[in-house]
């Protein structure tokens, strides 16, 4: 393809100019979706036998299509889990693509895998897992959860011959992320949901729930999934208590910190995660609270060998990778994907450039912004705080508003290009949810959003 790009230089300049403009712009235009037929009417068919030309295609993207997307790093984007990739990480994402490195095996990817592993070493150190624990970058939290749970299930099968034909059962709480249930479906495993009040699971509740299982179900139980920061409210389960129960009962403990994992680096809240060092596996999403571009998740194992037993792929054409000359860390052995992008490289470059202290400060800022918002909500005469902020999430209500009022308010702010803040549900009632990730969000941003609720 390189040889036919006569206007490669020009296109490169366009792309670099766009990229530099975009990452320098701290308040990018807040786009919103359009109907597919409307987009098609504006841009026309873009895939043709002759091609429409790079300049033309790029212009359509820049002038039309990107405007039908929401810049999730906008400082007034407080919906879902926002993102705020560093400029360094974004630029290195381009370098990652340009370098064309196959990230599955050391034989081809050594230098890049070295970078990923440097970043991983820091992530693992935050968990305080024992010596020997390590992990690998995945496409996201869902893939990390699946990789961990498959490893747990394989280990459980390994333990007793009678498990070979048994349907596996996992236990988690109602506060767990939807991907847990969804990945259990992929694995054809059953889920026992513990109805935890207020998205918080304690060791005692887990113990009671296990006691309540039939003997057959107890035998099928292969893993417990605890949450290190619920996506809805930022609540961290009683990891210490849960870890003790799992140890006593000899059950694999997976801790899903896809959203909350960044806060392991924040000294002010680190104690809330005590007990995580006893987990068998942990999920952390650098594309959520560690300022990496999409997509980048991570799965960490206490015993890496168990992951290898579960995931290492075999095939005639892959045999060379197991050879002496290819000795080294093979990411393909520890998660569900074979061919893979070195998606930990942008995180590595940004960490190497800025240092871990800057990361700690940026994460603490998210927690601080949630506290600042909490105070302002407490002082707002028509606002009602639902519960104290937790990690970087605040839930609150606008007095007297119905679900429709919240929805209309969300669309009003979005359509005017001002902000994207979405409602959620707490104890079966509509609430407004702020989730802070971007350290560039200001107090003024919070004031202006709250002013739209007057
Ligand atoms: C976001 C999230 C996930 C899913 O992660 P993806 O990267 O979206 O696949 C899983 N668990 C928790 C707790 C999350 O917040």
Short mmCIF file of C-alpha atoms and ligand atoms in Angstrom, two decimals:
data_model
loop_
_atom_site.label_atom_id
_atom_site.label_comp_id
_atom_site.label_asym_id
_atom_site.label_seq_id
_atom_site.Cartn_x
_atom_site.Cartn_y
_atom_site.Cartn_z
CA UNK A 1 0.00 0.00 0.00
CA UNK A 2 2.88 2.38 0.73
CA UNK A 3 3.84 2.64 -2.91
CA UNK A 4 0.48 3.85 -4.17
CA UNK A 5 0.17 6.71 -1.71
CA UNK A 6 1.28 9.53 -4.02
CA UNK A 7 -0.14 12.11 -1.66
CA UNK A 8 1.22 10.43 1.44
CA UNK A 9 3.18 13.47 2.56
CA UNK A 10 0.21 15.77 2.30
CA UNK A 11 -2.06 13.33 4.07
CA UNK A 12 0.54 12.86 6.81
CA UNK A 13 0.63 16.61 7.36
CA UNK A 14 -3.19 16.75 7.52
CA UNK A 15 -3.31 13.91 10.01
CA UNK A 16 -0.53 15.34 12.19
CA UNK A 17 -2.09 18.79 12.14
CA UNK A 18 -5.47 17.36 13.14
CA UNK A 19 -3.90 15.26 15.88
CA UNK A 20 -1.89 18.13 17.34
CA UNK A 21 -4.90 20.47 17.20
CA UNK A 22 -7.13 17.89 18.81
CA UNK A 23 -4.85 17.03 21.71
CA UNK A 24 -4.07 20.70 22.35
CA UNK A 25 -7.73 21.57 22.52
CA UNK A 26 -8.90 21.09 26.11
CA UNK A 27 -12.53 21.80 25.28
CA UNK A 28 -13.20 19.96 22.00
CA UNK A 29 -16.59 20.43 20.41
CA UNK A 30 -19.19 18.26 22.16
CA UNK A 31 -20.57 16.21 19.27
CA UNK A 32 -23.73 14.15 19.34
CA UNK A 33 -25.01 11.20 17.34
CA UNK A 34 -26.88 11.54 14.06
CA UNK A 35 -28.97 8.91 12.33
CA UNK A 36 -27.00 6.64 10.01
CA UNK A 37 -29.11 7.62 7.01
CA UNK A 38 -28.44 11.30 7.74
CA UNK A 39 -24.69 10.71 7.88
CA UNK A 40 -24.85 8.76 4.65
CA UNK A 41 -26.79 11.56 2.98
CA UNK A 42 -24.08 14.05 3.96
CA UNK A 43 -20.94 12.05 3.18
CA UNK A 44 -22.18 9.61 0.52
CA UNK A 45 -20.72 6.15 -0.01
CA UNK A 46 -17.04 6.23 0.89
CA UNK A 47 -15.90 2.80 -0.23
CA UNK A 48 -15.62 2.72 -4.00
CA UNK A 49 -13.52 0.72 -6.50
CA UNK A 50 -11.30 3.73 -7.26
CA UNK A 51 -11.22 5.19 -3.75
CA UNK A 52 -12.33 8.71 -2.90
CA UNK A 53 -8.85 9.98 -2.06
CA UNK A 54 -7.18 10.52 1.27
CA UNK A 55 -7.76 14.23 1.41
CA UNK A 56 -11.44 13.83 0.70
CA UNK A 57 -11.95 10.96 3.16
CA UNK A 58 -10.05 12.80 5.85
CA UNK A 59 -12.07 15.93 5.29
CA UNK A 60 -15.33 13.99 5.66
CA UNK A 61 -14.09 12.59 8.92
CA UNK A 62 -12.83 15.91 10.26
CA UNK A 63 -15.76 18.04 9.15
CA UNK A 64 -18.70 15.67 9.53
CA UNK A 65 -18.15 12.30 11.13
CA UNK A 66 -16.08 13.20 14.18
CA UNK A 67 -18.78 15.77 15.00
CA UNK A 68 -21.18 12.86 15.41
CA UNK A 69 -19.04 11.54 18.29
CA UNK A 70 -18.70 12.65 21.88
CA UNK A 71 -15.18 13.62 23.01
CA UNK A 72 -15.04 11.59 26.17
CA UNK A 73 -12.09 13.62 27.46
CA UNK A 74 -14.12 16.85 27.54
CA UNK A 75 -13.80 18.37 31.04
CA UNK A 76 -17.59 18.58 31.33
CA UNK A 77 -18.08 14.97 30.26
CA UNK A 78 -18.92 13.41 33.63
CA UNK A 79 -21.10 10.57 32.32
CA UNK A 80 -20.37 6.82 32.42
CA UNK A 81 -16.63 6.55 33.11
CA UNK A 82 -14.95 9.40 31.25
CA UNK A 83 -11.40 9.23 29.96
CA UNK A 84 -8.51 11.66 29.87
CA UNK A 85 -5.60 10.16 27.99
CA UNK A 86 -2.37 12.10 28.36
CA UNK A 87 -0.95 13.78 25.28
CA UNK A 88 2.15 11.65 25.65
CA UNK A 89 0.08 8.46 25.64
CA UNK A 90 -1.89 9.54 22.58
CA UNK A 91 1.22 10.45 20.61
CA UNK A 92 2.77 7.13 21.56
CA UNK A 93 -0.38 5.35 20.43
CA UNK A 94 0.52 6.65 16.96
CA UNK A 95 4.06 5.37 17.43
CA UNK A 96 2.70 1.99 18.51
CA UNK A 97 0.77 1.72 15.25
CA UNK A 98 3.62 3.01 13.13
CA UNK A 99 6.05 0.47 14.59
CA UNK A 100 3.96 -2.55 13.49
CA UNK A 101 4.93 -4.81 16.35
CA UNK A 102 3.18 -8.13 16.88
CA UNK A 103 2.52 -8.20 20.61
CA UNK A 104 1.80 -11.89 21.18
CA UNK A 105 5.29 -13.37 21.51
CA UNK A 106 8.67 -12.19 22.79
CA UNK A 107 10.34 -13.47 19.65
CA UNK A 108 8.82 -10.66 17.59
CA UNK A 109 7.80 -8.16 20.21
CA UNK A 110 10.62 -8.22 22.80
CA UNK A 111 11.40 -4.48 22.94
CA UNK A 112 7.74 -3.49 23.00
CA UNK A 113 6.79 -6.19 25.50
CA UNK A 114 9.65 -4.92 27.66
CA UNK A 115 7.92 -1.50 27.70
CA UNK A 116 4.55 -3.04 28.59
CA UNK A 117 6.13 -5.08 31.35
CA UNK A 118 7.79 -2.03 32.86
CA UNK A 119 4.36 -0.39 33.15
CA UNK A 120 2.86 -3.66 34.39
CA UNK A 121 5.50 -3.93 37.10
CA UNK A 122 4.28 -0.63 38.52
CA UNK A 123 0.62 -1.72 38.34
CA UNK A 124 1.44 -5.00 40.11
CA UNK A 125 3.39 -3.13 42.80
CA UNK A 126 0.26 -1.06 43.54
CA UNK A 127 -1.69 -4.23 44.32
CA UNK A 128 0.93 -5.47 46.85
CA UNK A 129 0.43 -9.01 45.52
CA UNK A 130 3.27 -11.35 46.55
CA UNK A 131 6.48 -11.85 44.58
CA UNK A 132 5.84 -13.72 41.35
CA UNK A 133 2.53 -12.07 40.60
CA UNK A 134 2.34 -10.47 37.17
CA UNK A 135 -0.09 -9.54 34.44
CA UNK A 136 -0.75 -8.63 30.87
CA UNK A 137 -2.58 -5.88 29.00
CA UNK A 138 -5.92 -6.73 27.39
CA UNK A 139 -8.45 -4.93 25.23
CA UNK A 140 -10.40 -3.88 28.32
CA UNK A 141 -12.01 -4.89 31.57
CA UNK A 142 -14.41 -7.35 29.98
CA UNK A 143 -11.58 -9.30 28.33
CA UNK A 144 -9.54 -9.11 31.53
CA UNK A 145 -12.44 -10.47 33.59
CA UNK A 146 -12.99 -13.29 31.09
CA UNK A 147 -9.29 -14.20 31.03
CA UNK A 148 -9.16 -14.30 34.84
CA UNK A 149 -12.37 -16.29 35.23
CA UNK A 150 -11.38 -18.87 32.62
CA UNK A 151 -8.11 -19.33 34.51
CA UNK A 152 -10.05 -19.79 37.76
CA UNK A 153 -12.43 -22.26 36.16
CA UNK A 154 -9.58 -24.31 34.64
CA UNK A 155 -7.81 -24.44 38.00
CA UNK A 156 -11.02 -25.59 39.70
CA UNK A 157 -11.42 -28.33 37.08
CA UNK A 158 -7.83 -29.32 37.68
CA UNK A 159 -8.40 -29.78 41.40
CA UNK A 160 -10.94 -32.60 41.31
CA UNK A 161 -11.64 -35.08 38.52
CA UNK A 162 -15.36 -34.89 39.22
CA UNK A 163 -15.40 -31.21 38.26
CA UNK A 164 -14.60 -32.15 34.68
CA UNK A 165 -18.25 -32.53 33.73
CA UNK A 166 -19.74 -30.16 36.28
CA UNK A 167 -21.22 -26.78 35.39
CA UNK A 168 -19.20 -24.14 37.16
CA UNK A 169 -20.79 -21.56 39.48
CA UNK A 170 -19.45 -18.15 40.38
CA UNK A 171 -20.59 -15.86 43.13
CA UNK A 172 -20.71 -12.12 43.04
CA UNK A 173 -22.91 -9.31 44.28
CA UNK A 174 -25.60 -7.16 42.72
CA UNK A 175 -23.09 -4.29 42.69
CA UNK A 176 -20.81 -6.15 40.24
CA UNK A 177 -20.37 -4.87 36.70
CA UNK A 178 -22.60 -6.26 33.94
CA UNK A 179 -19.55 -7.81 32.24
CA UNK A 180 -19.28 -10.42 35.00
CA UNK A 181 -22.69 -11.87 34.17
CA UNK A 182 -22.02 -11.46 30.51
CA UNK A 183 -18.67 -13.29 30.63
CA UNK A 184 -20.21 -16.05 32.76
CA UNK A 185 -22.59 -16.51 29.85
CA UNK A 186 -19.66 -16.78 27.44
CA UNK A 187 -18.16 -19.45 29.71
CA UNK A 188 -21.54 -21.13 30.17
CA UNK A 189 -21.12 -20.78 33.92
CA UNK A 190 -23.89 -20.06 36.42
CA UNK A 191 -23.92 -16.94 38.56
CA UNK A 192 -25.15 -16.72 42.13
CA UNK A 193 -25.89 -13.05 42.81
CA UNK A 194 -25.70 -11.94 46.42
CA UNK A 195 -28.16 -9.13 46.99
CA UNK A 196 -25.78 -6.67 48.60
CA UNK A 197 -27.38 -3.57 50.08
CA UNK A 198 -25.96 -0.34 48.74
CA UNK A 199 -23.58 -2.01 46.26
CA UNK A 200 -21.37 -3.22 49.13
CA UNK A 201 -20.49 -6.84 49.81
CA UNK A 202 -19.05 -7.78 53.20
CA UNK A 203 -17.13 -10.91 54.18
CA UNK A 204 -19.99 -11.92 56.49
CA UNK A 205 -22.57 -11.64 53.73
CA UNK A 206 -20.37 -13.78 51.50
CA UNK A 207 -19.90 -16.33 54.26
CA UNK A 208 -23.66 -16.56 54.85
CA UNK A 209 -24.31 -16.87 51.14
CA UNK A 210 -21.82 -19.73 50.82
CA UNK A 211 -23.36 -21.43 53.87
CA UNK A 212 -26.74 -21.15 52.20
CA UNK A 213 -25.62 -23.09 49.12
CA UNK A 214 -26.64 -26.69 48.62
CA UNK A 215 -23.79 -29.17 48.91
CA UNK A 216 -23.86 -29.62 45.16
CA UNK A 217 -23.68 -25.87 44.49
CA UNK A 218 -20.89 -25.44 47.01
CA UNK A 219 -18.96 -28.01 45.07
CA UNK A 220 -19.59 -26.15 41.80
CA UNK A 221 -18.40 -22.83 43.20
CA UNK A 222 -15.16 -21.94 41.40
CA UNK A 223 -14.74 -18.22 42.01
CA UNK A 224 -15.91 -15.19 43.93
CA UNK A 225 -15.83 -11.81 42.18
CA UNK A 226 -15.49 -8.76 44.40
CA UNK A 227 -15.56 -5.19 43.12
CA UNK A 228 -12.89 -2.58 43.80
CA UNK A 229 -14.99 0.46 43.02
CA UNK A 230 -18.49 -0.10 41.64
CA UNK A 231 -18.97 1.64 38.34
CA UNK A 232 -22.21 3.23 39.50
CA UNK A 233 -21.16 4.59 42.89
CA UNK A 234 -17.43 3.97 43.39
CA UNK A 235 -17.98 1.60 46.32
CA UNK A 236 -15.29 -0.89 47.27
CA UNK A 237 -16.34 -4.24 48.73
CA UNK A 238 -14.94 -5.47 52.06
CA UNK A 239 -11.94 -6.98 50.29
CA UNK A 240 -10.21 -8.00 53.55
CA UNK A 241 -13.25 -9.89 54.85
CA UNK A 242 -13.99 -11.43 51.46
CA UNK A 243 -10.37 -12.52 51.00
CA UNK A 244 -10.41 -14.23 54.41
CA UNK A 245 -13.57 -16.17 53.51
CA UNK A 246 -12.14 -17.19 50.13
CA UNK A 247 -8.94 -18.36 51.81
CA UNK A 248 -10.85 -20.42 54.38
CA UNK A 249 -13.08 -21.93 51.73
CA UNK A 250 -10.32 -22.36 49.16
CA UNK A 251 -12.12 -20.39 46.43
CA UNK A 252 -10.49 -18.27 43.75
CA UNK A 253 -10.91 -14.55 44.47
CA UNK A 254 -11.10 -12.19 41.51
CA UNK A 255 -11.23 -8.46 42.26
CA UNK A 256 -12.67 -6.33 39.47
CA UNK A 257 -11.09 -2.86 39.72
CA UNK A 258 -11.64 -1.91 36.09
CA UNK A 259 -12.80 1.56 37.07
CA UNK A 260 -11.36 1.90 40.60
CA UNK A 261 -7.92 0.42 39.93
CA UNK A 262 -6.27 3.78 39.32
CA UNK A 263 -7.09 4.70 42.91
CA UNK A 264 -4.66 2.03 44.13
CA UNK A 265 -2.07 4.74 43.40
CA UNK A 266 -3.88 7.34 45.54
CA UNK A 267 -2.51 7.39 49.09
CA UNK A 268 -5.67 9.03 50.46
CA UNK A 269 -7.89 6.03 49.62
CA UNK A 270 -5.45 3.12 49.30
CA UNK A 271 -6.55 1.64 52.67
CA UNK A 272 -10.02 0.99 51.22
CA UNK A 273 -8.44 -1.68 49.01
CA UNK A 274 -6.72 -3.55 51.88
CA UNK A 275 -7.10 -7.27 51.31
CA UNK A 276 -6.61 -6.96 47.55
CA UNK A 277 -3.10 -8.36 48.05
CA UNK A 278 -4.76 -11.72 48.77
CA UNK A 279 -6.60 -11.87 45.45
CA UNK A 280 -5.88 -14.59 42.90
CA UNK A 281 -6.56 -12.20 40.02
CA UNK A 282 -7.30 -8.51 39.52
CA UNK A 283 -8.69 -6.42 36.65
CA UNK A 284 -7.59 -2.80 36.14
CA UNK A 285 -8.49 -0.63 33.13
CA UNK A 286 -5.76 1.87 32.27
CA UNK A 287 -8.19 3.32 29.71
CA UNK A 288 -10.42 4.40 32.57
CA UNK A 289 -8.44 6.01 35.40
CA UNK A 290 -4.84 5.68 34.25
CA UNK A 291 -5.02 8.15 31.38
CA UNK A 292 -4.45 5.70 28.51
CA UNK A 293 -6.20 5.98 25.15
CA UNK A 294 -8.73 3.30 24.18
CA UNK A 295 -8.39 0.51 24.46
CA UNK A 296 -6.31 -0.78 27.31
CA UNK A 297 -7.25 -3.12 30.14
CA UNK A 298 -5.08 -5.28 32.35
CA UNK A 299 -5.38 -8.61 34.12
CA UNK A 300 -3.00 -9.50 36.95
CA UNK A 301 -2.54 -12.98 38.43
CA UNK A 302 -1.07 -14.07 41.73
CA UNK A 303 0.15 -17.24 40.03
CA UNK A 304 0.99 -16.54 36.42
CA UNK A 305 1.58 -20.20 35.64
CA UNK A 306 -2.11 -20.98 36.14
CA UNK A 307 -2.99 -18.42 33.48
CA UNK A 308 -0.51 -20.01 31.12
CA UNK A 309 -2.07 -23.44 31.64
CA UNK A 310 -5.46 -21.97 30.81
CA UNK A 311 -4.58 -19.74 27.86
CA UNK A 312 -1.42 -20.89 26.06
CA UNK A 313 -2.37 -21.73 22.47
CA UNK A 314 -0.85 -24.57 20.54
CA UNK A 315 -0.53 -24.96 16.81
CA UNK A 316 1.96 -26.16 14.26
CA UNK A 317 2.78 -22.68 13.06
CA UNK A 318 3.20 -21.40 16.62
CA UNK A 319 5.75 -24.00 17.73
CA UNK A 320 8.72 -21.78 16.89
CA UNK A 321 7.63 -19.34 19.60
CA UNK A 322 8.23 -21.97 22.23
CA UNK A 323 11.78 -22.40 20.99
CA UNK A 324 14.97 -21.51 22.87
CA UNK A 325 15.67 -18.53 20.63
CA UNK A 326 12.28 -17.06 21.50
CA UNK A 327 12.63 -17.27 25.26
CA UNK A 328 10.89 -14.49 27.10
CA UNK A 329 7.49 -13.28 28.20
CA UNK A 330 4.74 -14.20 25.78
CA UNK A 331 1.61 -12.09 26.42
CA UNK A 332 -0.51 -14.47 24.33
CA UNK A 333 -0.08 -17.10 27.04
CA UNK A 334 -1.95 -15.19 29.72
CA UNK A 335 -5.21 -13.92 28.23
CA UNK A 336 -7.75 -14.84 25.56
CA UNK A 337 -6.24 -13.02 22.59
CA UNK A 338 -3.49 -14.27 20.24
CA UNK A 339 -2.47 -11.53 17.78
CA UNK A 340 -2.48 -8.38 19.82
CA UNK A 341 -1.59 -4.72 19.71
CA UNK A 342 0.97 -3.66 22.31
CA UNK A 343 -1.70 -1.63 24.01
CA UNK A 344 0.34 -1.10 27.16
CA UNK A 345 2.95 0.90 25.24
CA UNK A 346 1.15 4.29 25.36
CA UNK A 347 0.80 3.88 29.15
CA UNK A 348 4.47 2.97 29.40
CA UNK A 349 5.67 6.02 27.48
CA UNK A 350 3.47 8.39 29.43
CA UNK A 351 4.51 6.86 32.78
CA UNK A 352 8.16 6.94 31.78
CA UNK A 353 7.90 10.56 30.68
CA UNK A 354 5.86 11.95 33.57
CA UNK A 355 6.80 9.66 36.45
CA UNK A 356 4.39 7.89 38.78
CA UNK A 357 4.05 10.92 41.11
CA UNK A 358 2.22 12.88 38.40
CA UNK A 359 -0.16 9.94 38.02
CA UNK A 360 -0.83 9.89 41.77
CA UNK A 361 -1.55 13.63 41.73
CA UNK A 362 -3.90 13.39 38.73
CA UNK A 363 -5.84 10.53 40.35
CA UNK A 364 -6.04 12.36 43.70
CA UNK A 365 -7.46 15.32 41.78
CA UNK A 366 -10.38 13.19 40.57
CA UNK A 367 -11.13 12.22 44.18
CA UNK A 368 -10.80 15.83 45.27
CA UNK A 369 -13.15 17.05 42.51
CA UNK A 370 -15.77 14.58 43.76
CA UNK A 371 -15.39 16.02 47.29
CA UNK A 372 -15.64 19.59 45.97
CA UNK A 373 -18.82 18.67 44.07
CA UNK A 374 -20.20 16.97 47.19
CA UNK A 375 -19.79 20.19 49.23
CA UNK A 376 -21.44 22.29 46.56
CA UNK A 377 -24.36 19.84 46.36
CA UNK A 378 -24.79 19.94 50.15
CA UNK A 379 -25.02 23.73 49.93
CA UNK A 380 -27.41 23.77 46.97
CA UNK A 381 -30.91 24.57 48.20
CA UNK A 382 -32.66 22.46 45.55
CA UNK A 383 -30.12 19.64 45.57
CA UNK A 384 -29.91 16.57 47.77
CA UNK A 385 -26.79 14.49 48.26
CA UNK A 386 -27.70 10.80 48.00
CA UNK A 387 -24.55 9.45 49.64
CA UNK A 388 -21.04 10.74 50.36
CA UNK A 389 -18.73 10.73 47.36
CA UNK A 390 -16.80 7.50 46.89
CA UNK A 391 -13.59 7.41 44.87
CA UNK A 392 -14.45 9.92 42.13
CA UNK A 393 -18.23 9.37 41.98
CA UNK A 394 -20.99 11.55 43.48
CA UNK A 395 -24.69 10.70 43.39
CA UNK A 396 -27.30 13.34 44.07
CA UNK A 397 -30.82 14.47 43.28
CA UNK A 398 -32.52 17.58 42.06
CA UNK A 399 -35.42 17.98 44.49
CA UNK A 400 -38.79 17.38 42.89
CA UNK A 401 -37.50 15.99 39.59
CA UNK A 402 -38.84 12.88 37.89
CA UNK A 403 -36.95 10.43 35.66
CA UNK A 404 -38.22 12.41 32.63
CA UNK A 405 -36.89 15.69 34.06
CA UNK A 406 -33.44 14.14 34.46
CA UNK A 407 -33.53 12.76 30.94
CA UNK A 408 -34.63 16.07 29.42
CA UNK A 409 -31.93 17.92 31.36
CA UNK A 410 -29.29 15.50 30.06
CA UNK A 411 -30.36 16.06 26.44
CA UNK A 412 -30.62 19.81 26.92
CA UNK A 413 -27.02 20.03 28.11
CA UNK A 414 -25.76 17.63 25.49
CA UNK A 415 -27.59 19.14 22.52
CA UNK A 416 -26.39 22.63 23.37
CA UNK A 417 -22.83 21.30 23.36
CA UNK A 418 -22.33 22.30 26.98
CA UNK A 419 -21.87 19.07 28.94
CA UNK A 420 -22.65 15.38 29.08
CA UNK A 421 -23.90 14.25 32.46
CA UNK A 422 -26.31 11.32 32.63
CA UNK A 423 -28.72 10.10 35.27
CA UNK A 424 -28.39 6.77 37.02
CA UNK A 425 -30.36 4.79 39.57
CA UNK A 426 -29.77 4.42 43.30
CA UNK A 427 -32.14 2.33 45.43
CA UNK A 428 -34.61 2.26 42.56
CA UNK A 429 -34.74 6.04 42.25
CA UNK A 430 -33.36 8.32 39.55
CA UNK A 431 -30.28 10.27 40.55
CA UNK A 432 -27.63 12.37 38.84
CA UNK A 433 -24.19 10.80 38.70
CA UNK A 434 -20.92 12.69 38.40
CA UNK A 435 -17.81 10.62 37.64
CA UNK A 436 -14.54 12.56 37.58
CA UNK A 437 -11.48 11.32 35.75
CA UNK A 438 -10.15 14.36 33.92
CA UNK A 439 -7.84 16.46 36.12
CA UNK A 440 -8.54 19.42 33.81
CA UNK A 441 -12.16 19.60 34.99
CA UNK A 442 -12.41 22.80 37.04
CA UNK A 443 -14.50 24.00 39.96
CA UNK A 444 -16.05 26.45 37.52
CA UNK A 445 -17.15 23.51 35.32
CA UNK A 446 -18.88 21.98 38.35
CA UNK A 447 -20.52 25.32 39.25
CA UNK A 448 -21.77 25.81 35.71
CA UNK A 449 -23.23 22.30 35.51
CA UNK A 450 -24.94 22.69 38.90
CA UNK A 451 -26.31 26.05 37.73
CA UNK A 452 -28.26 24.23 35.00
CA UNK A 453 -30.20 22.48 37.80
CA UNK A 454 -31.57 25.65 39.36
C1 LIG B 1 -15.93 -0.60 32.89
C2 LIG B 1 -15.95 -1.78 33.76
C3 LIG B 1 -15.84 -3.07 33.22
C4 LIG B 1 -15.80 -3.32 31.74
O1 LIG B 1 -14.60 -2.85 31.21
P1 LIG B 1 -14.46 -2.57 29.63
O2 LIG B 1 -13.09 -1.98 29.56
O3 LIG B 1 -15.54 -1.61 29.29
O4 LIG B 1 -14.59 -3.86 28.94
C5 LIG B 1 -15.81 -4.13 34.10
N1 LIG B 1 -15.88 -3.95 35.42
C6 LIG B 1 -15.99 -2.73 35.99
C7 LIG B 1 -16.07 -2.59 37.48
C8 LIG B 1 -16.03 -1.59 35.17
O5 LIG B 1 -16.14 -0.38 35.72
#
